[in-house]
């Protein structure tokens, strides 16, 4: 099956009895991956949209601070491709944590 971009539409929003907008759960049951661009609240909102199991969420930082958003905007496309299995991580792209650990253990 092909990849499709899904997002809540205006039809998914209605007014409740207090005149406030109320979001209805969208039918995103076929989603393979959810990509959020924002902060920690955006991740929480994305998980709330689903009435059942939540697909994996790939959080991309959209602001200045995000404790739950490990990816920067510049890394978004590559992270999506890797998460969907359309690109493999090569040894060059490793962040080098393994090398750091081996250097730390030399003296101790």
Short mmCIF file of C-alpha atoms in Angstrom, two decimals:
data_model
loop_
_atom_site.label_atom_id
_atom_site.label_comp_id
_atom_site.label_asym_id
_atom_site.label_seq_id
_atom_site.Cartn_x
_atom_site.Cartn_y
_atom_site.Cartn_z
CA UNK A 1 0.00 0.00 0.00
CA UNK A 2 1.10 3.58 -0.65
CA UNK A 3 1.93 6.23 1.92
CA UNK A 4 -0.75 8.80 2.60
CA UNK A 5 -0.72 12.01 4.61
CA UNK A 6 -3.68 12.18 6.97
CA UNK A 7 -4.70 15.08 9.17
CA UNK A 8 -7.87 16.03 11.03
CA UNK A 9 -10.22 18.12 8.89
CA UNK A 10 -12.64 20.90 9.83
CA UNK A 11 -15.45 18.31 9.63
CA UNK A 12 -13.93 16.60 12.67
CA UNK A 13 -14.52 19.70 14.83
CA UNK A 14 -17.94 20.67 16.21
CA UNK A 15 -19.16 23.01 18.93
CA UNK A 16 -20.21 21.50 22.23
CA UNK A 17 -23.04 22.88 24.38
CA UNK A 18 -20.71 25.53 25.84
CA UNK A 19 -19.88 26.88 22.37
CA UNK A 20 -16.33 25.50 22.54
CA UNK A 21 -14.76 23.54 19.71
CA UNK A 22 -14.66 19.82 20.35
CA UNK A 23 -12.41 17.49 18.37
CA UNK A 24 -13.82 14.09 17.40
CA UNK A 25 -11.53 11.10 17.06
CA UNK A 26 -10.52 10.71 13.42
CA UNK A 27 -10.46 7.29 11.74
CA UNK A 28 -6.71 6.86 11.37
CA UNK A 29 -6.70 3.12 12.06
CA UNK A 30 -4.51 2.43 9.00
CA UNK A 31 -1.75 4.83 10.05
CA UNK A 32 1.76 3.34 10.12
CA UNK A 33 3.43 6.35 11.70
CA UNK A 34 2.37 9.62 13.28
CA UNK A 35 4.71 12.59 12.81
CA UNK A 36 4.21 15.56 15.10
CA UNK A 37 5.79 18.96 14.52
CA UNK A 38 5.53 20.95 17.70
CA UNK A 39 6.24 20.47 21.36
CA UNK A 40 5.39 18.03 24.09
CA UNK A 41 1.72 19.07 24.05
CA UNK A 42 1.47 18.21 20.37
CA UNK A 43 2.66 14.67 21.12
CA UNK A 44 0.08 14.33 23.89
CA UNK A 45 -2.66 15.65 21.59
CA UNK A 46 -1.66 13.25 18.79
CA UNK A 47 -1.93 10.27 21.12
CA UNK A 48 -5.34 11.48 22.32
CA UNK A 49 -6.77 11.57 18.76
CA UNK A 50 -6.83 7.76 18.63
CA UNK A 51 -9.67 5.89 20.27
CA UNK A 52 -7.74 2.60 20.17
CA UNK A 53 -4.09 1.64 19.87
CA UNK A 54 -1.77 4.50 18.92
CA UNK A 55 0.71 3.94 16.06
CA UNK A 56 4.35 4.89 16.67
CA UNK A 57 4.82 8.64 17.07
CA UNK A 58 7.88 10.38 15.62
CA UNK A 59 8.13 13.71 17.48
CA UNK A 60 9.88 16.60 15.71
CA UNK A 61 10.73 19.75 17.66
CA UNK A 62 8.77 22.75 16.44
CA UNK A 63 9.70 25.17 19.19
CA UNK A 64 12.62 26.10 21.35
CA UNK A 65 12.20 23.49 24.08
CA UNK A 66 10.80 20.00 24.01
CA UNK A 67 11.75 17.28 26.42
CA UNK A 68 9.96 14.62 24.35
CA UNK A 69 10.98 15.82 20.88
CA UNK A 70 14.38 14.31 20.02
CA UNK A 71 14.38 15.24 16.32
CA UNK A 72 15.07 18.69 14.88
CA UNK A 73 13.17 19.95 11.82
CA UNK A 74 16.29 19.43 9.71
CA UNK A 75 16.28 15.73 10.64
CA UNK A 76 12.57 15.18 9.99
CA UNK A 77 12.63 13.78 6.45
CA UNK A 78 15.47 11.36 7.13
CA UNK A 79 13.87 10.23 10.40
CA UNK A 80 10.57 9.54 8.62
CA UNK A 81 12.28 7.53 5.89
CA UNK A 82 14.17 5.46 8.46
CA UNK A 83 11.06 4.93 10.61
CA UNK A 84 9.07 3.70 7.60
CA UNK A 85 11.89 1.37 6.53
CA UNK A 86 12.54 3.31 3.32
CA UNK A 87 16.14 4.11 4.30
CA UNK A 88 18.69 2.24 6.35
CA UNK A 89 20.96 3.81 8.94
CA UNK A 90 24.60 3.48 7.89
CA UNK A 91 27.64 3.34 10.15
CA UNK A 92 28.54 6.93 9.11
CA UNK A 93 25.24 8.19 10.54
CA UNK A 94 25.80 6.66 13.97
CA UNK A 95 26.10 9.43 16.56
CA UNK A 96 29.35 7.97 17.89
CA UNK A 97 28.11 7.03 21.37
CA UNK A 98 29.86 3.64 21.09
CA UNK A 99 33.23 5.34 20.53
CA UNK A 100 32.67 7.64 23.50
CA UNK A 101 31.95 4.69 25.78
CA UNK A 102 35.13 2.90 24.70
CA UNK A 103 37.23 6.02 25.35
CA UNK A 104 35.70 6.45 28.82
CA UNK A 105 36.56 2.84 29.73
CA UNK A 106 40.27 3.14 28.79
CA UNK A 107 41.18 4.90 32.01
CA UNK A 108 39.08 2.96 34.36
#
